[in-house]
């Protein structure tokens, strides 16, 4: 078993895999490790439906339009230089994915472009309504061409290790199949651990999206920024007793679906003239306000006026999922709810993906590049991951010759005697954290804030009593740290 790597990449979604492939292509002799906490396919990347935003032709669209849409969606908080950079390099990212075998949908020899909320032009490249899965499959297939890449599945990084000089030196890995712990050493570590929807009560995110990378990085002194900017997606399918909610892509609203209240009224015009095509934050807030104003329980997404071919050809995955759940989109409007969807902030990085910790990089949803500000424009996140890959590769290849393997600090080795028991008390407290955090995020009142702070204090006291060498306790501590950071 290999334990020594030039570069260790934690995460195997679009960010982690693209980074690994890009590095392996550039320097085939580099030893690269890629770690996936669950099976390789379990990622948020696979769940992406809508697609990837890019200006591929300036005939009907322009960089300026995409830049302006991104900055407007961000509530003017995005970093203008980063936005310009990503938008102007989007076509390079798309061509890179095509070189790896991704085949975006075409119509009459041109890209078939979708429209999504907040975009002033149709510019979403997609593969039907399963873009993420199509991209991820190709990235996984490409891995086999590179013997220099070693993949660890069902393996979770539970600690990042520093040297005496506070540089990155390695990571502690827990393997769920073998129930064992080992240390990997690395010259450079790239965090690509994705989002953190699982710290909320309702989320569209995969079960792996618990913010681990952000908690791990914070633990070794990396700067975390803008974490409070969590995007709620307004159209998660509200199925009874489901925590991880099925997403009805923004592209369905782009294609003309209505959001209606219990009286079958399209109420969004009252909140924003763009109605269904307003950005996610505006639609989510409008839904909560409407439910409050009308004292009703549900709002619905209405596609009954769609032609059957549109649902069958453009949204087959969504249409069939709803059919299986007992809803025919041509006959019934379906109940929807806003759910935690995307983390705009995260580990602060520069334009090369470098953090403030020497030899630690971050990419993808766990990183805060400045592209999204307070609110991400739809389909800009897969784009961000692929565009940042190139810069990061250049930076890592330049940095590597100056870096040597570092001696690990002794204390970290304690984590090796790890236990994996389940603690009812922890499960209960974590669920309370999810519920109260969600209530606070939606309402942002002093009352909600106070009760969350009281709960955090209770958790803090509980943590003092719990054994530190337990996986459940480590996860509880990360959850606690993230909620604290979310309240900053
Ligand atoms: C339902 C849904 C639909 C979406 N639709 C779109 C869309 O149409 N367009 C768009 O641009 N964006 C979309 N997004 C957002 C986009 O999918 C994500 O932002 C993006 O895929 C994140 O990629 P990533 O590589 O950063 O993370 P992920 O794809 O989530 O991968 C994270 C990886 O990190 C690993 N990991 C996590 N913690 C650890 C640990 N402790 N140790 C080891 N490994 C770990 C996981 O196992 C996984 O391999 C959507 C998201 C969701 C949930």
Short mmCIF file of C-alpha atoms and ligand atoms in Angstrom, two decimals:
data_model
loop_
_atom_site.label_atom_id
_atom_site.label_comp_id
_atom_site.label_asym_id
_atom_site.label_seq_id
_atom_site.Cartn_x
_atom_site.Cartn_y
_atom_site.Cartn_z
CA UNK A 1 0.00 0.00 0.00
CA UNK A 2 1.41 3.39 -1.05
CA UNK A 3 1.63 5.90 1.79
CA UNK A 4 3.90 8.63 0.37
CA UNK A 5 2.62 11.09 -2.26
CA UNK A 6 3.82 14.23 -3.96
CA UNK A 7 0.23 15.44 -3.95
CA UNK A 8 -2.67 14.15 -1.93
CA UNK A 9 -6.09 15.22 -3.15
CA UNK A 10 -8.89 14.88 -0.61
CA UNK A 11 -12.09 14.50 -2.60
CA UNK A 12 -13.13 12.86 -5.85
CA UNK A 13 -15.84 15.09 -7.28
CA UNK A 14 -15.30 17.32 -10.31
CA UNK A 15 -12.74 19.39 -8.38
CA UNK A 16 -10.63 16.53 -7.02
CA UNK A 17 -10.68 14.34 -10.14
CA UNK A 18 -10.07 17.19 -12.62
CA UNK A 19 -7.16 18.34 -10.48
CA UNK A 20 -5.67 14.84 -10.36
CA UNK A 21 -6.03 14.35 -14.13
CA UNK A 22 -4.64 17.76 -14.96
CA UNK A 23 -1.57 17.18 -12.77
CA UNK A 24 -1.02 13.66 -14.10
CA UNK A 25 -1.18 14.91 -17.69
CA UNK A 26 1.22 17.74 -17.01
CA UNK A 27 3.77 15.68 -15.02
CA UNK A 28 3.25 11.91 -15.43
CA UNK A 29 5.95 11.08 -12.87
CA UNK A 30 4.20 12.75 -9.95
CA UNK A 31 2.77 10.39 -7.32
CA UNK A 32 -0.82 11.48 -6.78
CA UNK A 33 -3.26 10.12 -4.20
CA UNK A 34 -7.02 10.76 -4.46
CA UNK A 35 -9.25 10.10 -1.46
CA UNK A 36 -12.97 9.47 -1.50
CA UNK A 37 -14.81 9.15 1.79
CA UNK A 38 -17.44 6.85 0.32
CA UNK A 39 -17.60 5.01 -3.01
CA UNK A 40 -16.18 7.08 -5.86
CA UNK A 41 -19.62 7.89 -7.29
CA UNK A 42 -21.00 9.39 -4.05
CA UNK A 43 -20.53 13.12 -4.70
CA UNK A 44 -22.51 16.32 -5.16
CA UNK A 45 -20.96 16.51 -8.62
CA UNK A 46 -22.99 13.51 -9.75
CA UNK A 47 -26.18 15.20 -8.63
CA UNK A 48 -25.73 18.31 -10.76
CA UNK A 49 -28.59 18.44 -13.19
CA UNK A 50 -28.74 21.86 -14.88
CA UNK A 51 -25.25 22.11 -16.31
CA UNK A 52 -22.28 24.43 -16.70
CA UNK A 53 -22.52 28.12 -17.54
CA UNK A 54 -20.18 29.33 -20.29
CA UNK A 55 -20.13 31.89 -23.07
CA UNK A 56 -19.08 29.70 -26.01
CA UNK A 57 -19.94 32.19 -28.72
CA UNK A 58 -20.19 35.96 -28.63
CA UNK A 59 -22.83 36.11 -31.36
CA UNK A 60 -25.80 36.19 -29.01
CA UNK A 61 -24.03 36.46 -25.64
CA UNK A 62 -20.97 38.20 -24.22
CA UNK A 63 -18.46 37.88 -21.38
CA UNK A 64 -19.76 41.18 -20.04
CA UNK A 65 -23.28 39.71 -19.74
CA UNK A 66 -22.06 36.66 -17.84
CA UNK A 67 -19.85 38.83 -15.62
CA UNK A 68 -22.71 41.20 -14.84
CA UNK A 69 -25.14 38.36 -14.11
CA UNK A 70 -22.63 36.74 -11.74
CA UNK A 71 -21.95 39.98 -9.87
CA UNK A 72 -25.63 40.87 -9.65
CA UNK A 73 -26.51 37.40 -8.30
CA UNK A 74 -23.70 37.75 -5.73
CA UNK A 75 -25.40 40.90 -4.38
CA UNK A 76 -22.35 42.82 -5.58
CA UNK A 77 -20.12 40.88 -3.22
CA UNK A 78 -18.23 38.75 -5.73
CA UNK A 79 -14.58 39.52 -6.42
CA UNK A 80 -14.77 41.25 -9.82
CA UNK A 81 -11.29 40.10 -10.89
CA UNK A 82 -12.07 36.47 -10.10
CA UNK A 83 -15.42 36.70 -11.91
CA UNK A 84 -13.74 38.14 -15.00
CA UNK A 85 -11.06 35.46 -14.92
CA UNK A 86 -13.51 32.56 -14.57
CA UNK A 87 -15.95 33.87 -17.20
CA UNK A 88 -13.20 34.57 -19.74
CA UNK A 89 -11.65 31.11 -19.24
CA UNK A 90 -14.95 29.20 -19.20
CA UNK A 91 -14.58 27.94 -22.78
CA UNK A 92 -11.10 26.54 -21.95
CA UNK A 93 -12.68 24.61 -19.08
CA UNK A 94 -15.44 23.29 -21.35
CA UNK A 95 -12.90 22.20 -23.97
CA UNK A 96 -10.88 20.49 -21.24
CA UNK A 97 -13.96 18.48 -20.22
CA UNK A 98 -14.66 17.66 -23.87
CA UNK A 99 -11.08 16.45 -24.26
CA UNK A 100 -11.78 14.10 -21.36
CA UNK A 101 -14.75 12.76 -23.30
CA UNK A 102 -17.76 14.77 -22.07
CA UNK A 103 -20.34 15.21 -24.85
CA UNK A 104 -22.58 18.19 -24.20
CA UNK A 105 -26.00 18.23 -25.88
CA UNK A 106 -26.13 19.80 -29.33
CA UNK A 107 -28.96 20.99 -31.54
CA UNK A 108 -28.34 21.61 -35.26
CA UNK A 109 -24.57 21.38 -34.74
CA UNK A 110 -24.56 24.03 -32.04
CA UNK A 111 -24.50 23.64 -28.26
CA UNK A 112 -28.02 23.25 -26.91
CA UNK A 113 -28.04 26.04 -24.31
CA UNK A 114 -30.37 26.11 -21.31
CA UNK A 115 -31.59 29.17 -19.43
CA UNK A 116 -31.50 29.36 -15.63
CA UNK A 117 -32.50 31.87 -12.96
CA UNK A 118 -30.31 34.99 -12.82
CA UNK A 119 -28.86 34.44 -16.32
CA UNK A 120 -29.81 37.11 -18.86
CA UNK A 121 -28.99 34.72 -21.74
CA UNK A 122 -29.30 31.00 -22.40
CA UNK A 123 -25.73 29.80 -21.75
CA UNK A 124 -26.00 26.55 -19.81
CA UNK A 125 -24.23 23.63 -21.47
CA UNK A 126 -25.70 20.36 -20.33
CA UNK A 127 -26.09 16.65 -20.90
CA UNK A 128 -29.86 16.28 -20.68
CA UNK A 129 -30.69 16.79 -16.98
CA UNK A 130 -27.80 14.68 -15.66
CA UNK A 131 -24.80 16.83 -16.51
CA UNK A 132 -22.92 16.08 -13.29
CA UNK A 133 -23.16 12.32 -13.72
CA UNK A 134 -22.08 12.56 -17.38
CA UNK A 135 -19.03 14.64 -16.40
CA UNK A 136 -18.15 12.47 -13.40
CA UNK A 137 -18.37 9.22 -15.40
CA UNK A 138 -15.87 10.58 -17.92
CA UNK A 139 -13.49 11.78 -15.23
CA UNK A 140 -13.59 8.37 -13.55
CA UNK A 141 -12.98 6.66 -16.90
CA UNK A 142 -9.94 8.90 -17.54
CA UNK A 143 -8.35 7.86 -14.23
CA UNK A 144 -7.49 4.45 -15.66
CA UNK A 145 -5.10 6.09 -18.16
CA UNK A 146 -2.89 7.31 -15.32
CA UNK A 147 -1.00 4.71 -13.29
CA UNK A 148 0.51 7.57 -11.27
CA UNK A 149 -2.88 8.17 -9.59
CA UNK A 150 -3.80 5.98 -6.61
CA UNK A 151 -7.43 6.10 -5.48
CA UNK A 152 -8.54 5.37 -1.91
CA UNK A 153 -12.28 4.68 -1.59
CA UNK A 154 -14.30 4.47 1.65
CA UNK A 155 -11.45 6.39 3.28
CA UNK A 156 -11.97 9.53 5.30
CA UNK A 157 -9.34 12.09 6.19
CA UNK A 158 -9.86 12.78 9.88
CA UNK A 159 -6.88 15.02 10.52
CA UNK A 160 -4.43 17.12 8.54
CA UNK A 161 -0.88 16.87 9.83
CA UNK A 162 1.65 19.67 10.05
CA UNK A 163 5.41 19.68 10.50
CA UNK A 164 7.28 21.49 13.29
CA UNK A 165 7.51 24.45 10.92
CA UNK A 166 3.70 24.42 10.45
CA UNK A 167 3.85 23.23 6.86
CA UNK A 168 1.60 20.52 5.45
CA UNK A 169 3.13 17.11 6.05
CA UNK A 170 0.38 14.51 5.70
CA UNK A 171 -3.03 13.28 6.76
CA UNK A 172 -4.63 10.65 8.98
CA UNK A 173 -6.98 8.38 7.05
CA UNK A 174 -9.74 6.17 8.45
CA UNK A 175 -10.78 3.27 6.23
CA UNK A 176 -14.42 2.28 6.73
CA UNK A 177 -14.05 -1.17 5.17
CA UNK A 178 -11.01 -2.25 7.16
CA UNK A 179 -11.98 -0.16 10.18
CA UNK A 180 -8.37 0.92 10.45
CA UNK A 181 -6.40 4.13 10.51
CA UNK A 182 -3.20 5.00 8.68
CA UNK A 183 -0.99 7.99 7.98
CA UNK A 184 -0.24 9.25 4.49
CA UNK A 185 2.60 11.70 3.97
CA UNK A 186 2.48 14.31 1.23
CA UNK A 187 4.38 17.35 0.03
CA UNK A 188 1.21 19.13 -1.00
CA UNK A 189 -2.42 18.56 -0.04
CA UNK A 190 -5.40 19.73 -2.06
CA UNK A 191 -8.76 19.85 -0.29
CA UNK A 192 -11.65 19.17 -2.66
CA UNK A 193 -14.16 17.93 -0.11
CA UNK A 194 -17.27 19.70 -1.46
CA UNK A 195 -20.13 21.37 0.37
CA UNK A 196 -21.79 21.23 3.76
CA UNK A 197 -25.55 20.83 3.21
CA UNK A 198 -25.64 17.99 5.74
CA UNK A 199 -25.22 20.39 8.66
CA UNK A 200 -28.76 21.67 7.89
CA UNK A 201 -32.15 20.04 8.43
CA UNK A 202 -33.15 19.89 4.76
CA UNK A 203 -30.63 19.68 1.98
CA UNK A 204 -30.28 18.72 -1.65
CA UNK A 205 -26.71 17.56 -0.95
CA UNK A 206 -25.23 14.08 -0.94
CA UNK A 207 -24.54 12.38 2.40
CA UNK A 208 -20.80 13.10 1.98
CA UNK A 209 -21.36 16.88 2.02
CA UNK A 210 -20.73 17.60 5.69
CA UNK A 211 -18.12 20.34 5.39
CA UNK A 212 -15.22 18.09 6.51
CA UNK A 213 -12.53 19.89 4.53
CA UNK A 214 -13.53 23.25 5.98
CA UNK A 215 -13.45 21.87 9.53
CA UNK A 216 -10.12 20.10 8.90
CA UNK A 217 -8.56 23.23 7.44
CA UNK A 218 -9.88 25.46 10.24
CA UNK A 219 -8.34 23.07 12.74
CA UNK A 220 -4.83 23.74 11.39
CA UNK A 221 -5.27 27.50 11.14
CA UNK A 222 -6.48 27.98 7.56
CA UNK A 223 -8.52 31.09 6.99
CA UNK A 224 -12.24 30.40 6.54
CA UNK A 225 -14.34 33.14 4.98
CA UNK A 226 -17.91 34.00 4.05
CA UNK A 227 -19.23 30.71 5.42
CA UNK A 228 -22.54 32.28 6.36
CA UNK A 229 -23.41 32.64 2.66
CA UNK A 230 -25.31 29.41 2.24
CA UNK A 231 -27.53 29.21 -0.78
CA UNK A 232 -30.93 27.65 -0.32
CA UNK A 233 -32.40 26.14 -3.49
CA UNK A 234 -36.06 27.10 -3.78
CA UNK A 235 -37.32 24.04 -5.63
CA UNK A 236 -36.43 20.90 -3.71
CA UNK A 237 -39.19 18.29 -4.04
CA UNK A 238 -40.96 18.17 -0.67
CA UNK A 239 -41.41 14.45 -0.11
CA UNK A 240 -42.58 13.31 3.27
CA UNK A 241 -39.93 12.14 5.77
CA UNK A 242 -37.00 12.83 3.46
CA UNK A 243 -33.98 14.74 4.73
CA UNK A 244 -31.92 14.62 1.56
CA UNK A 245 -34.28 16.15 -0.92
CA UNK A 246 -34.52 15.58 -4.62
CA UNK A 247 -33.76 18.73 -6.59
CA UNK A 248 -35.98 20.02 -9.35
CA UNK A 249 -33.41 21.81 -11.46
CA UNK A 250 -33.54 25.53 -12.01
CA UNK A 251 -33.61 24.69 -15.73
CA UNK A 252 -37.23 23.53 -15.30
CA UNK A 253 -38.16 27.07 -14.25
CA UNK A 254 -35.95 28.28 -17.11
CA UNK A 255 -38.08 26.18 -19.44
CA UNK A 256 -41.25 27.86 -18.16
CA UNK A 257 -42.45 26.14 -14.95
CA UNK A 258 -44.51 28.27 -12.55
CA UNK A 259 -44.26 28.54 -8.80
CA UNK A 260 -47.79 28.71 -7.38
CA UNK A 261 -49.39 28.96 -3.96
CA UNK A 262 -52.27 26.94 -2.46
CA UNK A 263 -54.71 29.15 -4.45
CA UNK A 264 -52.90 28.26 -7.66
CA UNK A 265 -51.63 31.86 -8.03
CA UNK A 266 -48.20 32.73 -9.45
CA UNK A 267 -47.19 34.86 -6.49
CA UNK A 268 -43.50 35.54 -7.24
CA UNK A 269 -44.27 38.70 -9.24
CA UNK A 270 -45.18 40.33 -5.92
CA UNK A 271 -41.57 39.88 -4.79
CA UNK A 272 -39.51 40.37 -7.96
CA UNK A 273 -40.46 41.32 -11.54
CA UNK A 274 -38.39 38.39 -12.85
CA UNK A 275 -40.72 36.03 -10.94
CA UNK A 276 -39.61 32.41 -11.55
CA UNK A 277 -36.38 33.63 -13.16
CA UNK A 278 -35.23 35.66 -10.18
CA UNK A 279 -32.12 34.33 -8.40
CA UNK A 280 -32.40 31.50 -5.87
CA UNK A 281 -32.07 33.63 -2.74
CA UNK A 282 -34.92 35.85 -3.88
CA UNK A 283 -37.21 32.97 -4.83
CA UNK A 284 -36.43 31.09 -1.57
CA UNK A 285 -37.12 34.15 0.59
CA UNK A 286 -40.32 34.87 -1.37
CA UNK A 287 -41.57 31.33 -0.75
CA UNK A 288 -41.04 31.64 3.01
CA UNK A 289 -42.74 35.02 3.04
CA UNK A 290 -45.69 33.74 1.02
CA UNK A 291 -46.17 30.77 3.35
CA UNK A 292 -46.09 33.16 6.31
CA UNK A 293 -48.48 35.68 4.71
CA UNK A 294 -51.01 33.07 3.62
CA UNK A 295 -50.58 30.86 6.70
CA UNK A 296 -50.39 27.82 4.42
CA UNK A 297 -48.08 24.80 4.39
CA UNK A 298 -47.09 24.37 0.76
CA UNK A 299 -46.15 26.03 -2.46
CA UNK A 300 -45.90 24.08 -5.72
CA UNK A 301 -44.01 23.85 -8.97
CA UNK A 302 -46.40 23.68 -11.88
CA UNK A 303 -45.40 22.08 -15.19
CA UNK A 304 -48.89 21.05 -16.28
CA UNK A 305 -48.71 23.36 -19.29
CA UNK A 306 -45.49 21.70 -20.60
CA UNK A 307 -45.49 19.61 -23.77
CA UNK A 308 -44.82 15.99 -22.89
CA UNK A 309 -41.80 15.92 -25.24
CA UNK A 310 -40.11 18.73 -23.31
CA UNK A 311 -40.29 16.73 -20.08
CA UNK A 312 -39.33 13.49 -21.78
CA UNK A 313 -36.49 14.91 -23.85
CA UNK A 314 -35.03 17.65 -21.68
CA UNK A 315 -35.86 16.47 -18.17
CA UNK A 316 -36.24 12.69 -18.34
CA UNK A 317 -34.50 12.08 -15.01
CA UNK A 318 -36.65 14.56 -13.11
CA UNK A 319 -39.87 13.51 -14.87
CA UNK A 320 -39.29 9.83 -14.12
CA UNK A 321 -38.22 10.44 -10.53
CA UNK A 322 -41.45 12.34 -9.87
CA UNK A 323 -43.52 9.66 -11.63
CA UNK A 324 -41.99 7.02 -9.36
CA UNK A 325 -42.78 9.18 -6.34
CA UNK A 326 -46.44 9.30 -7.46
CA UNK A 327 -46.48 12.68 -9.21
CA UNK A 328 -47.08 13.06 -12.93
CA UNK A 329 -45.73 16.53 -13.72
CA UNK A 330 -48.21 16.83 -16.62
CA UNK A 331 -51.15 16.24 -14.30
CA UNK A 332 -50.13 17.59 -10.91
CA UNK A 333 -48.22 20.51 -9.46
CA UNK A 334 -45.65 19.16 -6.98
CA UNK A 335 -44.94 20.47 -3.46
CA UNK A 336 -41.56 22.19 -3.19
CA UNK A 337 -39.47 23.70 -0.41
CA UNK A 338 -36.22 25.65 -0.15
CA UNK A 339 -33.35 23.42 1.04
CA UNK A 340 -29.67 24.09 1.86
CA UNK A 341 -27.95 23.66 -1.46
CA UNK A 342 -24.61 25.38 -1.88
CA UNK A 343 -21.85 26.83 0.26
CA UNK A 344 -20.64 30.08 -1.33
CA UNK A 345 -17.87 30.62 1.21
CA UNK A 346 -15.28 28.22 2.59
CA UNK A 347 -11.51 27.93 2.78
CA UNK A 348 -10.06 31.23 1.59
CA UNK A 349 -7.87 30.79 -1.48
CA UNK A 350 -6.10 32.99 -4.00
CA UNK A 351 -6.40 32.79 -7.78
CA UNK A 352 -4.16 29.67 -7.74
CA UNK A 353 -6.24 27.93 -5.08
CA UNK A 354 -3.56 28.44 -2.41
CA UNK A 355 -4.60 28.83 1.24
CA UNK A 356 -2.67 30.65 3.97
CA UNK A 357 -1.24 27.32 5.24
CA UNK A 358 1.99 26.44 3.40
CA UNK A 359 1.45 23.67 0.81
CA UNK A 360 -2.30 23.49 1.43
CA UNK A 361 -4.60 24.19 -1.53
CA UNK A 362 -8.39 24.05 -1.84
CA UNK A 363 -10.68 23.80 -4.86
CA UNK A 364 -14.36 23.28 -5.65
CA UNK A 365 -17.21 23.92 -3.28
CA UNK A 366 -15.08 23.78 -0.11
CA UNK A 367 -13.01 26.77 -1.32
CA UNK A 368 -13.90 30.44 -1.26
CA UNK A 369 -12.41 31.90 -4.42
CA UNK A 370 -14.58 35.03 -4.31
CA UNK A 371 -16.59 34.02 -7.40
CA UNK A 372 -19.94 33.73 -5.65
CA UNK A 373 -20.03 36.53 -3.06
CA UNK A 374 -23.25 36.23 -1.07
CA UNK A 375 -25.09 34.14 -3.63
CA UNK A 376 -23.91 31.84 -6.42
CA UNK A 377 -25.29 32.26 -9.92
CA UNK A 378 -26.76 28.95 -11.12
CA UNK A 379 -24.33 26.59 -12.90
CA UNK A 380 -21.27 28.64 -12.01
CA UNK A 381 -19.91 26.06 -9.56
CA UNK A 382 -18.95 23.17 -11.84
CA UNK A 383 -17.43 25.92 -13.96
CA UNK A 384 -15.40 27.32 -11.07
CA UNK A 385 -13.94 23.90 -10.27
CA UNK A 386 -12.81 23.19 -13.82
CA UNK A 387 -11.43 26.68 -14.48
CA UNK A 388 -9.39 26.77 -11.25
CA UNK A 389 -7.83 23.39 -12.07
CA UNK A 390 -5.46 24.86 -14.66
CA UNK A 391 -4.05 27.61 -12.44
CA UNK A 392 -3.65 25.23 -9.54
CA UNK A 393 -1.74 22.74 -11.67
CA UNK A 394 0.67 25.46 -12.80
CA UNK A 395 1.16 26.65 -9.24
CA UNK A 396 1.70 23.16 -7.78
CA UNK A 397 4.15 22.11 -10.49
CA UNK A 398 6.12 25.30 -9.88
CA UNK A 399 6.07 24.87 -6.09
CA UNK A 400 6.89 21.15 -5.87
CA UNK A 401 10.65 21.27 -6.59
CA UNK A 402 11.06 23.60 -3.59
CA UNK A 403 9.19 21.28 -1.19
CA UNK A 404 10.52 18.24 0.67
CA UNK A 405 8.70 15.61 2.73
CA UNK A 406 8.37 16.97 6.28
CA UNK A 407 8.65 15.18 9.61
CA UNK A 408 5.24 14.92 11.28
CA UNK A 409 4.53 16.34 14.68
CA UNK A 410 4.21 13.43 17.19
CA UNK A 411 0.97 14.47 18.87
CA UNK A 412 -1.13 13.73 15.81
CA UNK A 413 -0.32 10.06 15.97
CA UNK A 414 -2.77 9.70 18.88
CA UNK A 415 -5.58 9.57 16.34
CA UNK A 416 -4.40 6.18 15.21
CA UNK A 417 -6.22 4.31 17.98
CA UNK A 418 -9.60 5.33 16.71
CA UNK A 419 -12.91 3.74 17.78
CA UNK A 420 -16.12 3.77 15.81
CA UNK A 421 -19.08 3.49 18.17
CA UNK A 422 -22.42 5.20 17.84
CA UNK A 423 -23.48 7.64 20.54
CA UNK A 424 -27.24 8.31 20.85
CA UNK A 425 -26.57 11.52 22.72
CA UNK A 426 -24.42 12.83 19.86
CA UNK A 427 -26.98 11.88 17.22
CA UNK A 428 -29.67 13.71 19.17
CA UNK A 429 -27.57 16.86 19.64
CA UNK A 430 -26.49 16.93 16.00
CA UNK A 431 -30.09 16.68 14.85
CA UNK A 432 -31.01 19.58 17.16
CA UNK A 433 -28.12 21.57 15.70
CA UNK A 434 -29.45 20.94 12.18
CA UNK A 435 -33.00 21.99 13.06
CA UNK A 436 -32.06 25.10 15.01
CA UNK A 437 -29.43 26.21 12.51
CA UNK A 438 -31.97 25.97 9.70
CA UNK A 439 -34.55 27.92 11.68
CA UNK A 440 -31.94 30.62 12.37
CA UNK A 441 -30.83 30.79 8.74
CA UNK A 442 -34.35 31.17 7.43
CA UNK A 443 -35.61 33.66 9.94
CA UNK A 444 -32.43 35.34 11.23
CA UNK A 445 -34.23 36.61 14.35
CA UNK A 446 -32.61 37.33 17.72
CA UNK A 447 -34.79 34.65 19.31
CA UNK A 448 -33.50 31.94 16.95
CA UNK A 449 -29.94 33.16 17.40
CA UNK A 450 -30.19 32.99 21.17
CA UNK A 451 -31.57 29.47 21.26
CA UNK A 452 -28.87 28.31 18.85
CA UNK A 453 -26.20 29.89 21.04
CA UNK A 454 -27.64 28.07 24.06
CA UNK A 455 -27.56 24.80 22.16
CA UNK A 456 -23.94 25.42 21.15
CA UNK A 457 -23.03 25.90 24.80
CA UNK A 458 -24.72 22.60 25.67
CA UNK A 459 -22.78 20.89 22.87
CA UNK A 460 -19.53 22.43 24.07
CA UNK A 461 -20.07 21.05 27.58
CA UNK A 462 -21.00 17.65 26.18
CA UNK A 463 -17.87 17.59 24.03
CA UNK A 464 -15.72 18.01 27.14
CA UNK A 465 -17.14 14.75 28.56
CA UNK A 466 -16.72 12.65 25.43
CA UNK A 467 -13.72 10.46 24.48
CA UNK A 468 -11.67 12.19 21.79
CA UNK A 469 -10.56 9.01 19.99
CA UNK A 470 -14.04 8.25 18.65
CA UNK A 471 -15.03 8.91 15.04
CA UNK A 472 -18.52 10.04 16.07
CA UNK A 473 -17.01 12.56 18.47
CA UNK A 474 -14.69 13.90 15.77
CA UNK A 475 -17.71 14.39 13.47
CA UNK A 476 -19.65 16.06 16.28
CA UNK A 477 -16.73 18.43 16.93
CA UNK A 478 -16.55 19.34 13.20
CA UNK A 479 -20.31 19.94 13.14
CA UNK A 480 -20.01 22.17 16.21
CA UNK A 481 -17.08 24.12 14.71
CA UNK A 482 -18.96 24.66 11.45
CA UNK A 483 -22.10 25.94 13.16
CA UNK A 484 -19.99 28.34 15.23
CA UNK A 485 -18.32 29.58 12.03
CA UNK A 486 -21.69 29.86 10.25
CA UNK A 487 -22.83 32.28 12.92
CA UNK A 488 -19.88 34.65 12.52
C1 LIG B 1 -28.69 18.37 -6.39
C2 LIG B 1 -27.61 19.29 -6.86
C3 LIG B 1 -27.66 19.85 -8.14
C4 LIG B 1 -26.64 20.71 -8.57
N1 LIG B 1 -26.68 21.21 -9.85
C5 LIG B 1 -25.66 21.97 -10.30
C6 LIG B 1 -25.61 22.41 -11.65
O1 LIG B 1 -26.48 22.10 -12.45
N2 LIG B 1 -24.54 23.17 -12.04
C7 LIG B 1 -23.53 23.52 -11.19
O2 LIG B 1 -22.60 24.22 -11.59
N3 LIG B 1 -23.56 23.10 -9.90
C8 LIG B 1 -24.57 22.32 -9.45
N4 LIG B 1 -24.57 21.89 -8.16
C9 LIG B 1 -23.43 22.19 -7.31
C10 LIG B 1 -22.26 21.31 -7.73
O3 LIG B 1 -22.73 20.01 -8.01
C11 LIG B 1 -21.20 21.22 -6.65
O4 LIG B 1 -20.90 22.50 -6.19
C12 LIG B 1 -19.94 20.59 -7.18
O5 LIG B 1 -20.23 19.36 -7.80
C13 LIG B 1 -18.96 20.38 -6.07
O6 LIG B 1 -17.90 19.62 -6.56
P1 LIG B 1 -16.73 19.23 -5.59
O7 LIG B 1 -15.79 18.42 -6.40
O8 LIG B 1 -16.22 20.46 -4.92
O9 LIG B 1 -17.42 18.34 -4.44
P2 LIG B 1 -18.17 16.94 -4.53
O10 LIG B 1 -18.54 16.59 -5.90
O11 LIG B 1 -19.26 16.95 -3.53
O12 LIG B 1 -17.05 15.92 -4.04
C14 LIG B 1 -16.60 15.95 -2.71
C15 LIG B 1 -15.62 14.80 -2.51
O13 LIG B 1 -14.97 14.96 -1.26
C16 LIG B 1 -14.91 13.71 -0.58
N5 LIG B 1 -14.79 13.98 0.86
C17 LIG B 1 -15.53 14.79 1.64
N6 LIG B 1 -15.08 14.77 2.90
C18 LIG B 1 -14.03 13.92 2.92
C19 LIG B 1 -13.13 13.45 3.94
N7 LIG B 1 -13.22 13.87 5.21
N8 LIG B 1 -12.18 12.56 3.60
C20 LIG B 1 -12.07 12.11 2.31
N9 LIG B 1 -12.88 12.51 1.32
C21 LIG B 1 -13.84 13.41 1.63
C22 LIG B 1 -16.18 13.02 -0.99
O14 LIG B 1 -16.10 11.64 -0.76
C23 LIG B 1 -16.25 13.42 -2.47
O15 LIG B 1 -15.47 12.54 -3.21
C24 LIG B 1 -25.58 21.03 -7.71
C25 LIG B 1 -25.54 20.48 -6.43
C26 LIG B 1 -26.54 19.62 -6.00
C27 LIG B 1 -26.45 19.03 -4.64
#
